[in-house]
Amino acid sequence: MSVVDFEPVNRQSTAEMIADRLREAIMRGSLAPGSQLGEADLAARFAVSRGPVREAMQRLVSEGLLHSIRHRGIFVIELSLDDVVDIYRARTALEGGALELILDGRRPIAYEALGPSVEEMVACAERGDAVGVSEADQAFHEALVESAASPRLVRAARTLLIETRMCLGALQTTYPDLREQAQEHVGLREAIATAEPARARALLVEHMDDAVQRLRHQIGGHG
């Protein structure tokens, strides 16, 4: 294949950059569930042509964060309670798979990688910073999957973690006591470190199941 068959690097990187910013906006709620995205509007806001914007939007459609409605346009997905359950079911399977890879010879790597997010979560919990705890919580689960050294698990986890943040929305956290949220993660990290596979697996599953129950209650109460 000759060089001319490749897409220009600058256009490719622009599309990636726009996709990253759109993901971030969806995750943080700046682009609310159900919002319609317009090519012309986004192109003007990013000060680029429509091509990279179209490409970025199609990437997010393929990832499931945007969806296209025929003759109407492209919209940010809206998540139902059934979606919430499915997201956590998928996360349990995916992070459980990452945990198995970690327990098979990568425990010290994972323990080290999980340290900064756990410390940040504990510190934020002590000062009552719910947003900070939520950010550190996400960083913990990203680090957990990354510690498994599987690029495909990392890619799959990214969309699920964004959807998790969309589930939480303005709630930030479902824990009445932020220190309890922090301690769950401290416990999981310690179980990984001390070679307690059964305990580590059980803690991860309990953590995910508990999250679903909390979200059912909170979202149901806010509906």
Coordinates of C-alpha atoms in Angstrom, one line a residue:
M1 CA 0.0 0.0 0.0
S2 CA 1.4 3.4 -0.9
V3 CA 1.5 6.4 1.4
V4 CA -1.2 8.2 -0.6
D5 CA -3.7 5.5 0.6
F6 CA -3.4 6.7 4.2
E7 CA -5.6 9.3 5.7
P8 CA -3.7 12.6 6.5
V9 CA -2.3 12.5 10.0
N10 CA -3.6 15.9 11.0
R11 CA -7.2 15.1 10.1
Q12 CA -7.0 11.8 11.9
S13 CA -5.6 13.4 15.1
T14 CA -8.2 16.1 14.9
A15 CA -11.0 13.6 14.8
E16 CA -9.5 11.7 17.7
M17 CA -9.2 14.9 19.7
I18 CA -12.8 15.8 19.1
A19 CA -13.9 12.3 20.0
D20 CA -12.0 12.6 23.3
R21 CA -13.6 15.9 24.1
L22 CA -17.1 14.6 23.2
R23 CA -16.5 11.5 25.4
E24 CA -15.4 13.8 28.3
A25 CA -18.5 16.1 27.9
I26 CA -20.8 13.1 27.8
M27 CA -19.2 11.6 30.9
R28 CA -19.4 14.8 32.9
G29 CA -22.9 15.6 31.8
S30 CA -22.0 18.7 29.8
L31 CA -23.7 16.9 26.9
A32 CA -26.8 15.6 28.7
P33 CA -28.5 12.2 27.8
G34 CA -30.9 12.8 24.9
S35 CA -29.0 15.9 23.6
Q36 CA -28.8 16.2 19.9
L37 CA -25.5 16.9 18.3
G38 CA -25.2 18.9 15.1
E39 CA -22.3 18.7 12.8
A40 CA -22.3 22.3 11.8
D41 CA -22.6 23.6 15.4
L42 CA -19.8 21.3 16.6
A43 CA -17.6 22.2 13.7
A44 CA -18.0 25.9 14.5
R45 CA -17.3 25.3 18.2
F46 CA -14.2 23.3 17.5
A47 CA -13.2 25.7 14.6
V48 CA -12.7 22.8 12.2
S49 CA -14.4 21.5 9.1
R50 CA -17.3 19.1 9.3
G51 CA -15.2 16.0 8.2
P52 CA -13.4 15.4 11.5
V53 CA -16.5 16.2 13.5
R54 CA -18.5 13.6 11.4
E55 CA -15.7 11.0 11.9
A56 CA -15.6 11.7 15.7
M57 CA -19.3 11.3 16.0
Q58 CA -19.3 8.1 14.1
R59 CA -16.7 6.7 16.4
L60 CA -18.9 7.5 19.4
V61 CA -21.9 5.9 17.6
S62 CA -19.8 2.7 17.2
E63 CA -18.8 2.8 20.9
G64 CA -22.5 3.1 21.9
L65 CA -22.3 6.6 23.5
L66 CA -24.2 8.3 20.7
H67 CA -27.0 6.8 18.6
S68 CA -28.4 7.8 15.2
I69 CA -32.1 8.2 14.6
R70 CA -33.1 8.1 10.9
H71 CA -34.2 11.4 9.5
R72 CA -33.7 13.1 12.9
G73 CA -30.0 13.1 13.7
I74 CA -27.4 11.9 16.3
F75 CA -28.2 12.0 20.0
V76 CA -26.4 11.2 23.3
I77 CA -27.8 7.9 24.6
E78 CA -30.2 7.8 27.5
L79 CA -29.8 5.1 30.1
S80 CA -32.7 3.2 31.7
L81 CA -32.5 1.2 34.9
D82 CA -32.2 -1.9 32.8
D83 CA -29.2 -0.3 31.1
V84 CA -27.7 0.4 34.6
V85 CA -28.0 -3.2 35.5
D86 CA -26.5 -4.3 32.2
I87 CA -23.6 -1.9 32.5
Y88 CA -22.6 -3.2 35.9
R89 CA -23.1 -6.8 34.8
A90 CA -20.7 -6.2 31.9
R91 CA -18.3 -4.4 34.2
T92 CA -18.4 -7.3 36.7
A93 CA -17.5 -9.7 33.9
L94 CA -14.8 -7.4 32.4
E95 CA -13.2 -6.3 35.7
G96 CA -13.5 -9.9 37.0
G97 CA -11.5 -11.0 33.9
A98 CA -8.9 -8.3 34.6
L99 CA -8.7 -9.4 38.2
E100 CA -8.0 -13.0 37.2
L101 CA -5.1 -11.8 35.0
I102 CA -3.8 -9.7 37.9
L103 CA -4.0 -12.6 40.4
D104 CA -2.0 -14.7 37.9
G105 CA 1.3 -13.0 38.6
R106 CA 0.5 -9.3 38.4
R107 CA -0.5 -8.6 42.0
P108 CA 2.5 -6.3 42.9
I109 CA 2.0 -4.3 39.7
A110 CA -1.7 -3.8 40.5
Y111 CA -1.1 -3.0 44.2
E112 CA 1.3 -0.3 43.2
A113 CA -1.0 1.0 40.4
L114 CA -4.0 1.2 42.7
G115 CA -2.2 3.2 45.3
P116 CA -2.6 6.8 44.1
S117 CA -6.3 6.5 43.5
V118 CA -6.9 4.9 46.9
E119 CA -4.9 7.6 48.7
E120 CA -6.8 10.3 46.8
M121 CA -10.2 8.7 47.5
V122 CA -9.4 8.4 51.3
A123 CA -8.2 12.1 51.4
C124 CA -11.2 13.3 49.4
A125 CA -13.6 11.3 51.6
E126 CA -12.1 12.8 54.8
R127 CA -12.8 16.4 53.6
G128 CA -16.2 15.5 52.2
D129 CA -15.3 16.0 48.5
A130 CA -17.9 13.9 46.7
V131 CA -16.7 14.9 43.2
G132 CA -13.1 14.1 44.2
V133 CA -14.1 10.7 45.5
S134 CA -16.0 10.0 42.3
E135 CA -13.0 11.0 40.1
A136 CA -10.7 8.8 42.2
D137 CA -13.2 5.9 42.1
Q138 CA -13.1 6.0 38.3
A139 CA -9.3 6.2 38.3
F140 CA -9.2 3.1 40.6
H141 CA -11.2 1.0 38.2
E142 CA -9.2 2.3 35.2
A143 CA -6.0 1.3 37.0
L144 CA -7.4 -2.1 37.9
V145 CA -8.1 -2.9 34.3
E146 CA -4.9 -1.4 33.0
S147 CA -2.9 -3.6 35.5
A148 CA -4.1 -6.7 33.6
A149 CA -2.0 -5.6 30.6
S150 CA -4.8 -6.3 28.1
P151 CA -5.3 -3.4 25.6
R152 CA -8.7 -4.9 24.6
L153 CA -10.0 -5.0 28.1
V154 CA -8.8 -1.4 28.5
R155 CA -10.7 -0.3 25.4
A156 CA -13.9 -2.1 26.4
A157 CA -13.7 -0.7 30.0
R158 CA -13.4 2.9 28.8
T159 CA -17.0 3.0 27.4
L160 CA -18.4 1.1 30.4
L161 CA -16.8 3.6 32.8
I162 CA -18.2 6.6 30.8
E163 CA -21.6 5.0 30.9
T164 CA -21.2 4.5 34.7
R165 CA -20.6 8.2 35.1
M166 CA -23.6 8.9 33.0
C167 CA -25.7 6.7 35.4
L168 CA -24.5 8.7 38.3
G169 CA -25.1 12.0 36.6
A170 CA -25.5 14.8 39.1
L171 CA -25.6 12.4 42.0
Q172 CA -21.8 12.1 41.9
T173 CA -21.9 9.3 44.4
T174 CA -24.6 7.0 45.9
Y175 CA -22.8 6.5 49.2
P176 CA -24.2 8.4 52.2
D177 CA -20.8 8.1 53.8
L178 CA -17.9 8.8 51.5
R179 CA -15.5 7.0 53.8
E180 CA -17.4 3.8 53.3
Q181 CA -16.9 4.2 49.5
A182 CA -13.1 4.7 50.0
Q183 CA -12.8 1.8 52.4
E184 CA -14.4 -0.7 49.9
H185 CA -11.6 0.2 47.5
V186 CA -8.9 0.0 50.2
G187 CA -10.2 -3.5 51.1
L188 CA -10.1 -4.7 47.4
R189 CA -6.6 -3.4 47.0
E190 CA -5.4 -5.2 50.2
A191 CA -7.1 -8.4 49.1
I192 CA -5.2 -8.3 45.8
A193 CA -1.9 -7.6 47.7
T194 CA -2.3 -10.4 50.2
A195 CA -3.0 -13.1 47.6
E196 CA -6.6 -13.8 48.7
P197 CA -8.1 -14.6 45.3
A198 CA -11.5 -15.8 46.7
R199 CA -11.8 -12.7 48.9
A200 CA -10.7 -10.3 46.1
R201 CA -13.3 -11.9 43.7
A202 CA -16.0 -11.7 46.3
L203 CA -15.2 -8.1 47.1
L204 CA -15.4 -7.1 43.5
V205 CA -18.7 -8.8 42.9
E206 CA -20.2 -7.4 46.1
H207 CA -19.0 -3.9 45.2
M208 CA -20.7 -4.1 41.8
D209 CA -23.9 -5.6 43.1
D210 CA -24.0 -3.0 45.9
A211 CA -23.6 -0.2 43.3
V212 CA -26.6 -1.5 41.3
Q213 CA -28.8 -1.5 44.4
R214 CA -27.7 2.0 45.3
L215 CA -28.3 3.3 41.8
R216 CA -31.7 1.6 41.7
H217 CA -32.7 3.4 44.8
Q218 CA -31.2 6.7 43.9
I219 CA -32.4 6.9 40.3
G220 CA -35.8 5.5 41.2
G221 CA -36.1 8.2 43.9
H222 CA -35.1 10.9 41.5
G223 CA -37.3 9.7 38.6

